[in-house]
Short mmCIF file of C-alpha atoms and ligand atoms in Angstrom, two decimals:
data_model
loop_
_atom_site.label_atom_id
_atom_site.label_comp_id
_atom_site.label_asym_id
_atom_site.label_seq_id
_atom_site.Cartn_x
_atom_site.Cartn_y
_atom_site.Cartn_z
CA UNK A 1425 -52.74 83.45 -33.86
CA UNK A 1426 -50.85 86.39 -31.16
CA UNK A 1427 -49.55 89.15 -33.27
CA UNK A 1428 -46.45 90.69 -30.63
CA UNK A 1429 -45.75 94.16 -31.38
CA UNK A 1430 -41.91 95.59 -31.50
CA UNK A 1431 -40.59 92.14 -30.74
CA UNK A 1432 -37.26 92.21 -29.57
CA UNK A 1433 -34.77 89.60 -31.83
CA UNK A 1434 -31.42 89.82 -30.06
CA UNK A 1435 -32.00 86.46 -28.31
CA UNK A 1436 -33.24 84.77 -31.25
CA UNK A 1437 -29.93 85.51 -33.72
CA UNK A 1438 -26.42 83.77 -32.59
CA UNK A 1439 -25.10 86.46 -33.98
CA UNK A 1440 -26.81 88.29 -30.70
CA UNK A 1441 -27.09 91.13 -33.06
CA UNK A 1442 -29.68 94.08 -31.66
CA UNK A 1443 -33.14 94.16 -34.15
CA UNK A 1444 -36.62 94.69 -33.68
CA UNK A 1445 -39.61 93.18 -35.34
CA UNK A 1446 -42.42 95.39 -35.94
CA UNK A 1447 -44.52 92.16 -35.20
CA UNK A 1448 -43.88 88.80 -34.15
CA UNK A 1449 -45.97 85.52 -34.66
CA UNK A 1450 -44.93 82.32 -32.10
CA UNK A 1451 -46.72 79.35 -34.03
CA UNK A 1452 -46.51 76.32 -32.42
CA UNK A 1453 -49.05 74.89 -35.02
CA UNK A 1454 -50.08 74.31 -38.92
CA UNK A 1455 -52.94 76.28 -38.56
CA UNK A 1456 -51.27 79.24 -36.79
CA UNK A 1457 -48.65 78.73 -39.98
CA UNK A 1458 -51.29 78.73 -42.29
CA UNK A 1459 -53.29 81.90 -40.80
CA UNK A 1460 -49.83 84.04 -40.43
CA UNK A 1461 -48.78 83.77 -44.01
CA UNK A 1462 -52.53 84.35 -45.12
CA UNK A 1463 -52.57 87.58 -42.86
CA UNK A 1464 -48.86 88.39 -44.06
CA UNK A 1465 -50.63 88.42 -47.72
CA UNK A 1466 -53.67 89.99 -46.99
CA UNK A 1467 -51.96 93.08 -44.98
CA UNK A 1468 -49.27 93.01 -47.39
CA UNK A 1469 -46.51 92.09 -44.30
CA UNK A 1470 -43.11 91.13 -45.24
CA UNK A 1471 -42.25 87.53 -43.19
CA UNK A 1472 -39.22 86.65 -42.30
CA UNK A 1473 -39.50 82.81 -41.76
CA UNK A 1474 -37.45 82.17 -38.20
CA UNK A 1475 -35.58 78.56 -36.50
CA UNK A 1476 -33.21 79.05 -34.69
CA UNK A 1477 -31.19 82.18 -36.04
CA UNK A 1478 -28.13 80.39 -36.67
CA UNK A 1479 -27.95 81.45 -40.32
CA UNK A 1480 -28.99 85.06 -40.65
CA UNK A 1481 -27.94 88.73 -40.34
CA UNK A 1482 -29.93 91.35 -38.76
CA UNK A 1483 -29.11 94.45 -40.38
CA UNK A 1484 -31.14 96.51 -38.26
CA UNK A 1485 -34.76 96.35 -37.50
CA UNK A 1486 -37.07 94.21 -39.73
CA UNK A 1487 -40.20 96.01 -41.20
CA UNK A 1488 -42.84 92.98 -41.06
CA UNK A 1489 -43.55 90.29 -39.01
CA UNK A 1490 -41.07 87.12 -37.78
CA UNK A 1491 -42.69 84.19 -38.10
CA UNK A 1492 -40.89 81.97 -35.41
CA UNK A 1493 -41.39 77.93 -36.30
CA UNK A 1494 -41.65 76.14 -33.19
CA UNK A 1495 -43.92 73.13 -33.99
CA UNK A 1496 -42.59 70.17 -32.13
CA UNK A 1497 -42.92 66.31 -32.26
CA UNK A 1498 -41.11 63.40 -34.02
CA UNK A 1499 -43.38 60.49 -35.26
CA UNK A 1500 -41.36 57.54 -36.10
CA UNK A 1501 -42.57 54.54 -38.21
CA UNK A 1502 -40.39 51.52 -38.54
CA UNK A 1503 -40.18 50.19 -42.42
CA UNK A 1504 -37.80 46.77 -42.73
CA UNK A 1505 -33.85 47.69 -42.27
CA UNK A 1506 -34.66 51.68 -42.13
CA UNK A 1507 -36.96 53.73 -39.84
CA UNK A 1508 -38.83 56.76 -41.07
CA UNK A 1509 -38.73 59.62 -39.06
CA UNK A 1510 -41.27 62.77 -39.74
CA UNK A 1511 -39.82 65.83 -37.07
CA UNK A 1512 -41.33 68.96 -36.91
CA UNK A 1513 -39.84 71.95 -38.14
CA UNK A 1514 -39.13 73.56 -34.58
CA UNK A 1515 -37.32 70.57 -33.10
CA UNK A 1516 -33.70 71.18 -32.60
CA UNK A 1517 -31.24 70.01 -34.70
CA UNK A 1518 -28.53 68.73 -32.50
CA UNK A 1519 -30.82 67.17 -30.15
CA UNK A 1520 -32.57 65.40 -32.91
CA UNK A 1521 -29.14 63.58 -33.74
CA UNK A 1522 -28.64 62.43 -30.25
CA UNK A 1523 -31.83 61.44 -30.52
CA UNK A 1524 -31.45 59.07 -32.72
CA UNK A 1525 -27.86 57.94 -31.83
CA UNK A 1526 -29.99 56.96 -28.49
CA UNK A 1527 -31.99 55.12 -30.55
CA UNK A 1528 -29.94 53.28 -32.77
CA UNK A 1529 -30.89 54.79 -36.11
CA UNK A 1530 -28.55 55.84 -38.03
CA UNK A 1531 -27.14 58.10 -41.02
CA UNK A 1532 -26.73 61.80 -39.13
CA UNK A 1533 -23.79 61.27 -37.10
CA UNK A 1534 -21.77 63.49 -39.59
CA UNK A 1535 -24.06 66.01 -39.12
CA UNK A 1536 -23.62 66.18 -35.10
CA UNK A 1537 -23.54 69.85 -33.41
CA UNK A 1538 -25.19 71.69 -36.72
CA UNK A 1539 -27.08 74.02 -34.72
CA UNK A 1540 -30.84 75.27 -35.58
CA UNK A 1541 -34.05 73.51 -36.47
CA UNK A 1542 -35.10 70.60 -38.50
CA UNK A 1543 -37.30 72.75 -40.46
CA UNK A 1544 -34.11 75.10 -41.70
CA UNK A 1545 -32.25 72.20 -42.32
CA UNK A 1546 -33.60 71.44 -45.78
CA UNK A 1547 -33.35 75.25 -46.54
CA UNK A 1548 -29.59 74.79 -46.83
CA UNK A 1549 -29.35 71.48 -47.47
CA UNK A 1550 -26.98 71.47 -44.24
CA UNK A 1551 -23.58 69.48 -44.46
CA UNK A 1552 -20.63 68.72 -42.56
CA UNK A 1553 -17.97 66.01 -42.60
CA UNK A 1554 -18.91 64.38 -46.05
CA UNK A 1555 -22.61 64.13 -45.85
CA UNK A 1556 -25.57 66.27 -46.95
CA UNK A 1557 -28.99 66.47 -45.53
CA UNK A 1558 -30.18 65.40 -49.10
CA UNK A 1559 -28.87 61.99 -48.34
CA UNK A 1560 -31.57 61.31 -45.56
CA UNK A 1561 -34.38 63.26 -46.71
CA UNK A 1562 -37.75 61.71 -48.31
CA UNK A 1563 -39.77 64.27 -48.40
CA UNK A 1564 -40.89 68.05 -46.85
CA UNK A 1565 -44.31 68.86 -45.66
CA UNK A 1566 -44.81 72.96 -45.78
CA UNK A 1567 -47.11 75.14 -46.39
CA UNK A 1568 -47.03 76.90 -49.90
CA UNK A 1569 -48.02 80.55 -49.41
CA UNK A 1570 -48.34 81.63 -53.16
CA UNK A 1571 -51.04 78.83 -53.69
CA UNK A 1572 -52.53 79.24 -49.55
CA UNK A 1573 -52.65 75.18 -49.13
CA UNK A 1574 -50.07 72.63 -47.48
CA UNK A 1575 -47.74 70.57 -49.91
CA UNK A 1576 -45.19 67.65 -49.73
CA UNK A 1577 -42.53 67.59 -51.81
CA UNK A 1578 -40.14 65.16 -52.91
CA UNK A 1579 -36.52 64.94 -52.23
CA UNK A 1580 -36.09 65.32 -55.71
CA UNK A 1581 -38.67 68.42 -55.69
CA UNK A 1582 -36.40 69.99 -53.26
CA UNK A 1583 -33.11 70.46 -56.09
CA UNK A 1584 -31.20 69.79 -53.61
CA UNK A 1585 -27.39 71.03 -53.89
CA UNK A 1586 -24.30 72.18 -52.47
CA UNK A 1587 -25.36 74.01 -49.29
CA UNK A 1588 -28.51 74.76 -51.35
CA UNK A 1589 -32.04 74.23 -52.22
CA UNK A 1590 -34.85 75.13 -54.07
CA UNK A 1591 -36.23 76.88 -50.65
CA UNK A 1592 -33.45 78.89 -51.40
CA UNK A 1593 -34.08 79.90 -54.99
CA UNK A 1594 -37.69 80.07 -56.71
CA UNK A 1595 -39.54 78.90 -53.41
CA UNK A 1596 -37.30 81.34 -51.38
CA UNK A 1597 -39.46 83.04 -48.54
CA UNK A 1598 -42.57 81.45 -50.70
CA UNK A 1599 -42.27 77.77 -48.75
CA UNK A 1600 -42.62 77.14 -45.31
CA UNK A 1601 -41.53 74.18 -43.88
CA UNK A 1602 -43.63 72.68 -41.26
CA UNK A 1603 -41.81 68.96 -40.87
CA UNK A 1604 -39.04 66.88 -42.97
CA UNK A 1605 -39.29 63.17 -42.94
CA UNK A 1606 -36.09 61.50 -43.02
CA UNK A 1607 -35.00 57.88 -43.62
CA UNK A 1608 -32.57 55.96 -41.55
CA UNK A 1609 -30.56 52.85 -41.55
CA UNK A 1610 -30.77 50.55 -38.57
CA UNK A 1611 -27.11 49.05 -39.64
CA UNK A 1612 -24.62 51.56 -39.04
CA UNK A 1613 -22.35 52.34 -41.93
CA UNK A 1614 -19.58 54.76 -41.05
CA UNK A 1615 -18.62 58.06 -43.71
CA UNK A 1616 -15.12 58.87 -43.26
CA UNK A 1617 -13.61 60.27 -46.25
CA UNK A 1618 -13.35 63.15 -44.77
CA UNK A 1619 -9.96 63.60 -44.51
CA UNK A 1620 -9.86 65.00 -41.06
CA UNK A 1621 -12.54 62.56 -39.49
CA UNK A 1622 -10.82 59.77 -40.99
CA UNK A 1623 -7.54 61.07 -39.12
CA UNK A 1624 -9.03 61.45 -35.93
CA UNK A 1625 -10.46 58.12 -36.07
CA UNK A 1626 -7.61 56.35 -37.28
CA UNK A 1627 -6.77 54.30 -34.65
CA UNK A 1628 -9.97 52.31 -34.39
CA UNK A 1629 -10.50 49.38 -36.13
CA UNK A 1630 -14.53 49.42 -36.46
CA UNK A 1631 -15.76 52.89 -35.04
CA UNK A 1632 -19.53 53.27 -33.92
CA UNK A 1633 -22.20 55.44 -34.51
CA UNK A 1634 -21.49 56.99 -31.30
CA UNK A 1635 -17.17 57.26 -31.80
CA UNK A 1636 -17.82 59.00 -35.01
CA UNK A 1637 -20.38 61.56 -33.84
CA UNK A 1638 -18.12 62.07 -30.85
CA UNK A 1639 -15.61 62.45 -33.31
CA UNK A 1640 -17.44 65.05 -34.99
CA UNK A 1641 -18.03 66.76 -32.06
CA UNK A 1642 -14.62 67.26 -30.53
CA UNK A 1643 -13.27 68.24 -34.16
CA UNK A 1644 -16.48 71.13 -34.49
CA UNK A 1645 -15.22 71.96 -30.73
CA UNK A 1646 -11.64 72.50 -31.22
CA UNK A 1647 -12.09 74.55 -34.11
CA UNK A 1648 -15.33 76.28 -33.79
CA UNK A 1649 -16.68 78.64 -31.53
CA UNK A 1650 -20.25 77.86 -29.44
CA UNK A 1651 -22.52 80.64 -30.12
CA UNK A 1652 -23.52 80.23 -26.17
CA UNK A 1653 -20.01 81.88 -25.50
CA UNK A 1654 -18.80 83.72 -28.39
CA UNK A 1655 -21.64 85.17 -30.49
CA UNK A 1656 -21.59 83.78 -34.45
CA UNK A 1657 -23.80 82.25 -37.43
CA UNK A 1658 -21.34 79.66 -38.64
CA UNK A 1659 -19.12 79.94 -41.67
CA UNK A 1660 -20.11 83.35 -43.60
CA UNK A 1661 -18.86 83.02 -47.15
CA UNK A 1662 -19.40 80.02 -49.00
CA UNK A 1663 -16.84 78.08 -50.66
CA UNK A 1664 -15.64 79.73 -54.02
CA UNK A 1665 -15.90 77.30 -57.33
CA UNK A 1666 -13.44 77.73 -59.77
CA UNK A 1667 -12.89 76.35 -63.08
CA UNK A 1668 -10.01 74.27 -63.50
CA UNK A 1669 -7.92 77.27 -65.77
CA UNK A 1670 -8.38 80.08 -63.01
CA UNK A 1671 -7.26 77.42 -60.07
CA UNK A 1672 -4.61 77.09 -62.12
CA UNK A 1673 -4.02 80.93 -62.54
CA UNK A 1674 -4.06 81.56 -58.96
CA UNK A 1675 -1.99 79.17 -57.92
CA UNK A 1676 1.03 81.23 -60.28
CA UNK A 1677 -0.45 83.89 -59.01
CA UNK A 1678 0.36 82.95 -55.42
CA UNK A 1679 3.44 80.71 -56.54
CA UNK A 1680 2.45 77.54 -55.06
CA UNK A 1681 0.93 74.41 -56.03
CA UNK A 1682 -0.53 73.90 -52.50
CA UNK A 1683 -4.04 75.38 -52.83
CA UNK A 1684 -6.33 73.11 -51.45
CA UNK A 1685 -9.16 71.54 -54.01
CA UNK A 1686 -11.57 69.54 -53.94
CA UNK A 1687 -13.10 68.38 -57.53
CA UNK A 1688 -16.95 69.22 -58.23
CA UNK A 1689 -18.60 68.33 -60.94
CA UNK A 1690 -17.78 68.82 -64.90
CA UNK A 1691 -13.99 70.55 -64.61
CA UNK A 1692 -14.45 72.71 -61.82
CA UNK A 1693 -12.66 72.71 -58.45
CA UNK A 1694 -14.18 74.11 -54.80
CA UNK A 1695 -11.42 76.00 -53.15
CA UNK A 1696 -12.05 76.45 -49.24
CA UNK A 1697 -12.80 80.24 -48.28
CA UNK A 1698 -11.17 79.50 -44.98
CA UNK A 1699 -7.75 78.91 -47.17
CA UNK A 1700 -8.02 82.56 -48.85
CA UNK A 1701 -9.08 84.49 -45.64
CA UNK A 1702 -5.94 83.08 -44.14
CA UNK A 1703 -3.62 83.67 -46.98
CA UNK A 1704 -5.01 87.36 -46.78
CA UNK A 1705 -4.62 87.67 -43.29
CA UNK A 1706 -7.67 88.00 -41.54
CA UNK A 1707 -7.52 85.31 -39.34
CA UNK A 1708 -8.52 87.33 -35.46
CA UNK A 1709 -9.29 90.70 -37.08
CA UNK A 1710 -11.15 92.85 -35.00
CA UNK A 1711 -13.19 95.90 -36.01
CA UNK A 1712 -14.29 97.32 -33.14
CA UNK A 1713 -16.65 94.78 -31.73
CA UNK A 1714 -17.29 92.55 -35.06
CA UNK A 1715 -14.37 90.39 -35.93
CA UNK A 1716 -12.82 86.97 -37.28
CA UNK A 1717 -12.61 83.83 -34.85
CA UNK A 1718 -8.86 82.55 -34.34
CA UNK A 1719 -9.18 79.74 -35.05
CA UNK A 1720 -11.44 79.80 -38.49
CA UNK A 1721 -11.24 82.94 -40.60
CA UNK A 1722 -14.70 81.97 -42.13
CA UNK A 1723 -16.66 82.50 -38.22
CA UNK A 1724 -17.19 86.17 -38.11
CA UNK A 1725 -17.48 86.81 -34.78
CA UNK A 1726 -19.48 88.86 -32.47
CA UNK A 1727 -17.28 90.45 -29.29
CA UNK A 1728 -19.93 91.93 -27.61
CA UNK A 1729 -22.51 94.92 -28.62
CA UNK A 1730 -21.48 94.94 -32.34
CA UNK A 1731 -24.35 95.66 -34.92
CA UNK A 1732 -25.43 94.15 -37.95
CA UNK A 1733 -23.85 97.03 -39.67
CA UNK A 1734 -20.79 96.56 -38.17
CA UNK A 1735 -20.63 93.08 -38.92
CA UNK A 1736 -21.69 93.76 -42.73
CA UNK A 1737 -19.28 96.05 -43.06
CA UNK A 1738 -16.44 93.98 -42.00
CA UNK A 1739 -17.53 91.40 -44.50
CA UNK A 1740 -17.67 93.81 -47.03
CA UNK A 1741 -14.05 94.56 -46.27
CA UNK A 1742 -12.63 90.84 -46.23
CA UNK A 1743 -14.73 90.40 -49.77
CA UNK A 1744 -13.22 93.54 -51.03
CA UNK A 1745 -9.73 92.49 -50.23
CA UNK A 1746 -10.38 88.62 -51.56
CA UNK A 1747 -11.31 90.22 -55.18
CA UNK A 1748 -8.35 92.61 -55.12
CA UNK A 1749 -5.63 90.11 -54.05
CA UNK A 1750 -7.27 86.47 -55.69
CA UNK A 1751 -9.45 87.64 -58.11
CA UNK A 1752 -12.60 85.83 -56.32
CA UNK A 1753 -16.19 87.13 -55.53
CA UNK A 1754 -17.09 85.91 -52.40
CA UNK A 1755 -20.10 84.88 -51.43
CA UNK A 1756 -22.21 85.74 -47.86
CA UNK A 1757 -23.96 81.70 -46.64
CA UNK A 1758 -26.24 83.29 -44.22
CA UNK A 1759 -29.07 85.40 -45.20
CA UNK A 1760 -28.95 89.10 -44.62
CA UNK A 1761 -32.76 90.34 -42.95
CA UNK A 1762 -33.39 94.55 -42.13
CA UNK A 1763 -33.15 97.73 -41.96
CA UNK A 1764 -29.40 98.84 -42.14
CA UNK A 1765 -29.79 101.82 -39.21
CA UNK A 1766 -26.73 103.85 -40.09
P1 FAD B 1260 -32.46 80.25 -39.32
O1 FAD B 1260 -31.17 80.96 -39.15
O2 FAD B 1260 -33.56 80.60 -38.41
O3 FAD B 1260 -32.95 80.45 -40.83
C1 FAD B 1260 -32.07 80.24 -41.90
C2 FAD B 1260 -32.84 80.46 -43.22
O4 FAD B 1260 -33.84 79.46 -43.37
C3 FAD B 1260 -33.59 81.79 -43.25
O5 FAD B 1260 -33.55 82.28 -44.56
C4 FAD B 1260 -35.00 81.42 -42.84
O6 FAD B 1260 -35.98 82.30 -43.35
C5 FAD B 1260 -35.15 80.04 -43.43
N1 FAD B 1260 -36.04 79.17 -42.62
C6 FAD B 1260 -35.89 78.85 -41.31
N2 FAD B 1260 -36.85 77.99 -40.94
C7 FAD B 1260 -37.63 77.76 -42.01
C8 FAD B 1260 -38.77 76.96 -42.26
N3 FAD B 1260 -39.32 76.22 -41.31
N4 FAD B 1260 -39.32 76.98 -43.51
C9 FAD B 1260 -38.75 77.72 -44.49
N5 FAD B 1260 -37.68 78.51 -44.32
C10 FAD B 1260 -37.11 78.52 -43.11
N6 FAD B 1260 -24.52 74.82 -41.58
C11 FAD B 1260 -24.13 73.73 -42.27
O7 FAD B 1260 -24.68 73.41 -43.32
N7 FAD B 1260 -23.12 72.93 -41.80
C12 FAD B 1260 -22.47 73.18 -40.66
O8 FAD B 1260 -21.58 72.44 -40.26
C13 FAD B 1260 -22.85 74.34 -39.91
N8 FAD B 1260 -22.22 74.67 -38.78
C14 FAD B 1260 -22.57 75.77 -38.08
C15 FAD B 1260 -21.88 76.08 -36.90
C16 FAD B 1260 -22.22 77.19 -36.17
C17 FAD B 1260 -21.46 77.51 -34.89
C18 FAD B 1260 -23.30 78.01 -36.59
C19 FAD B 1260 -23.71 79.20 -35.76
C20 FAD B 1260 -23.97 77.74 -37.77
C21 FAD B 1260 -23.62 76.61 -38.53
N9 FAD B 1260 -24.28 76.27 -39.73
C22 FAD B 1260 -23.90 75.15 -40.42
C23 FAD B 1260 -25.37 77.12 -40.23
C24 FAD B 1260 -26.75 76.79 -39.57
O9 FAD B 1260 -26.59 76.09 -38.38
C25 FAD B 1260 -27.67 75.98 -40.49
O10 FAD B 1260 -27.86 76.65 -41.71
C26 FAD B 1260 -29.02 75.71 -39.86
O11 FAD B 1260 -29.76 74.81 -40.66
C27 FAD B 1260 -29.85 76.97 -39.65
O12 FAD B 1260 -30.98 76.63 -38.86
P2 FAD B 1260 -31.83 77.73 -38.10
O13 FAD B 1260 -33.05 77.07 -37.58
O14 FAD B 1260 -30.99 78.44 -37.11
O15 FAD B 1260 -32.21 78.69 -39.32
P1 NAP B 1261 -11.92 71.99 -42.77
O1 NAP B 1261 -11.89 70.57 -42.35
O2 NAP B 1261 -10.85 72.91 -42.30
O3 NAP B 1261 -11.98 72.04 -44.36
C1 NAP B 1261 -11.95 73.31 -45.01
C2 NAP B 1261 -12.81 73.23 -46.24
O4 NAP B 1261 -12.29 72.24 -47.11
C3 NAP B 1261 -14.23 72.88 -45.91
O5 NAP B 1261 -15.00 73.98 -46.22
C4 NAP B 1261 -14.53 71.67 -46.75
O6 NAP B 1261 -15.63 71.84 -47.60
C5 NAP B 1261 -13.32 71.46 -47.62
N1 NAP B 1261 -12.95 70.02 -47.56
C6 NAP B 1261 -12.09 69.44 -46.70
N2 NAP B 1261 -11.97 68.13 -46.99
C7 NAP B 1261 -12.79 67.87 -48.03
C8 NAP B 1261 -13.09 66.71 -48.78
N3 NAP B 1261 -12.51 65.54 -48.53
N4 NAP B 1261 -13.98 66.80 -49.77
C9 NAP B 1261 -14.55 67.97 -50.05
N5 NAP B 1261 -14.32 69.12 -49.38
C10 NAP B 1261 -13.43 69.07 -48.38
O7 NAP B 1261 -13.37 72.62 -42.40
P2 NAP B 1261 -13.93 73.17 -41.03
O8 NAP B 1261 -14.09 74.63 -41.16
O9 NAP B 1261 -13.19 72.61 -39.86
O10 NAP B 1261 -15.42 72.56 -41.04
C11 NAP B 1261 -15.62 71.18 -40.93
C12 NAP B 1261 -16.95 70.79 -41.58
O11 NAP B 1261 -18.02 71.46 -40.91
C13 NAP B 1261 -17.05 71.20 -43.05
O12 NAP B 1261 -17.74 70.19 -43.73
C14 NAP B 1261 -17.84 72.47 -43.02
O13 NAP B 1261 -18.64 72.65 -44.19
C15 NAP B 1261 -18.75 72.26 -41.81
N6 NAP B 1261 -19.07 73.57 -41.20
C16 NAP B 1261 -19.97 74.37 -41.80
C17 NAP B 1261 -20.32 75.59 -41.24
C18 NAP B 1261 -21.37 76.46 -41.86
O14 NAP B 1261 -21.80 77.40 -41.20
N7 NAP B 1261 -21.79 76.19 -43.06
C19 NAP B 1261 -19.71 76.00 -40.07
C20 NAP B 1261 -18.76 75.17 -39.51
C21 NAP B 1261 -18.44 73.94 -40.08
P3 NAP B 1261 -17.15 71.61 -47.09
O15 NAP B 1261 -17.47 72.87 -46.35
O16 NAP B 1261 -17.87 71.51 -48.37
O17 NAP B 1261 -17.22 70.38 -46.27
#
């Protein structure tokens, strides 16, 4: 194991927000995971746990060690009508889909574009499009720091949810992934409930695998900006859930009946962020260098040299303003990491 010293993180955030690492571990292997978490423990290190940065905020400069994932590989065993896929946690997302759109396995094409690493992917249970991670997943290898041994668990160990996981709740930081296997189909059956997929795809009779993920990725182009070109980690508040009675309430309280909603379970709705960042206004705000993308509200964007302070404190404004005018206590989807500097 190489133990960097005041590791510079600025490439390895979209965000491209400037942080430090007071050390930094490359691991490229299970041992190498297994002998930075046991040195983490023994020195009493913080670890930050690091893919591909497409889902955190550096405040400022983090006070432990980074623990980058980068272990690579995809073994593939064919089992009847589906083929099992086990990827290692440093393979990239988005080229892991094209992958196996090449290939003719299928079930991810939804999930086209999602940028990061297969490892993170079960952190957040990533979805887009109508489909969930969950759906795919059999089972995640990692290595589980609090007991110092490797593990598999389950799909159903993982609790999956909504944009969530139990690597997000009693596991958080305590779980490192090192691969997910996933199950395919070899027949292609296309998801398109989604109303704008569905729309886009409208005029063909029986779309393929590869229509729909093209699909997908025009529709994530046109509306979302690449982090190669304009610095950002994705939406940044999560969708608010409401129960039925206070969707109700706000929509008197904003005199029309047009809300979106989309039903969840047990008699509450899921009202898109997007919708009240819009209906606020803060669709292209800048502050100073941190702003809002022009297209979607949610992106907060980075213009060039802001901090993570800057962009905090932008969010804290937009949530501030979403509780005075709706009522509603947003919530931040990526993970916030370091030392705020001002
Ligand atoms: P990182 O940002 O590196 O880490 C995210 C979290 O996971 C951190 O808390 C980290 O500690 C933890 N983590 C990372 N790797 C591991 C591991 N191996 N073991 C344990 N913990 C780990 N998300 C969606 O769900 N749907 C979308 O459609 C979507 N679109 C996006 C579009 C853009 C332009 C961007 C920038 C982001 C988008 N995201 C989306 C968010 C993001 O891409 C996903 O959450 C992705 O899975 C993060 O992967 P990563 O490797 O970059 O994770
Ligand atoms: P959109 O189509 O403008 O829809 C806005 C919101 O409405 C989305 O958040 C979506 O929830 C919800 N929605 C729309 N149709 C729905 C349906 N039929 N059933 C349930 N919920 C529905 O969204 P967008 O911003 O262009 O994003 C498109 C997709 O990419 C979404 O699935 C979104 O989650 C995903 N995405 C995620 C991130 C991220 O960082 N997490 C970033 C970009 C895009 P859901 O979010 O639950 O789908």
């Amino acid at each position: 194991m190489r133990l960097l010293r005041d590791y510079p993180l600025d490439e390895f955030n979209t965000l491209r927000l400037p942080a430090r690492a007071h050390y930094y571990v490359h691991a490229t292997s299970e041992r190498q995971v297994a002998q930075a978490s046991d040195w983490a423990r023994d020195t009493g290190t913080p670890l930050l746990l690091l893919g591909g940065g497409s889902n955190l905020v550096l405040a400022g400069d983090f006070p432990g060690a980074v623990l980058h994932l980068d272990l690579q590989g995809v073994q593939v065993e064919p089992r009847g009508g589906q083929q099992r896929l086990r990827v290692a946690a440093g393979e990239n997302w988005p080229r892991l889909v094209e992958h196996c759109l090449e290939q003719g396995w299928h079930g991810l094409e939804n999930l086209s574009l999602i940028p990061g690493s297969a490892g993170a992917a079960p952190v957040q249970n990533i979805g887009a499009y109508g489909v969930e991670l969950a759906q795919r997943v059999r089972c995640v290898h990692g290595w589980h720091r609090d007991l110092s041994k490797f593990q598999t668990l389950s799909g159903a160990d993982c609790r999956f949810g909504y944009r969530d996981s139990i690597f997000k709740g009693v596991l958080r930081d305590r779980f490192i992934i090192t691969a997910v296997e996933l199950e395919l189909e070899r027949r292609f059956r296309p998801v398109l409930d989604y109303p704008a997929l569905g729309e886009a795809l409208a005029e063909v009779s029986e779309p393929s695998a590869r229509q729909v993920a093209d699909a997908v990725i025009a529709l994530r182009r046109e509306r979302l900006p690449d982090p190669a070109q304009l610095p950002n980690a994705g939406s940044f508040f999560k969708n608010p859930v409401l129960a039925e009675a206070d969707y109700r309430r706000l929509c008197e309280r904003e005199q029309t009946d047009a809300i979106p909603r989309f039903p969840v379970s047990g008699g509450v709705v899921k009202v898109p962020a997007a919708w009240l960042l819009e209906r606020a206004g803060w669709k292209g705000v800048r502050r100073g260098a941190a702003g809002t993308h022009t297209r979607q509200a949610l992106v907060l964007v980075n213009h060039g040299g802001a901090t993570g302070a800057e962009v905090l404190a932008l969010a804290q404004e937009i949530r501030a303003d979403i509780r005075r005018r709706f009522g509603i206590e947003l919530e931040l989807e990526p993970r916030v990491y370091g030392r705020d500097r001002r």
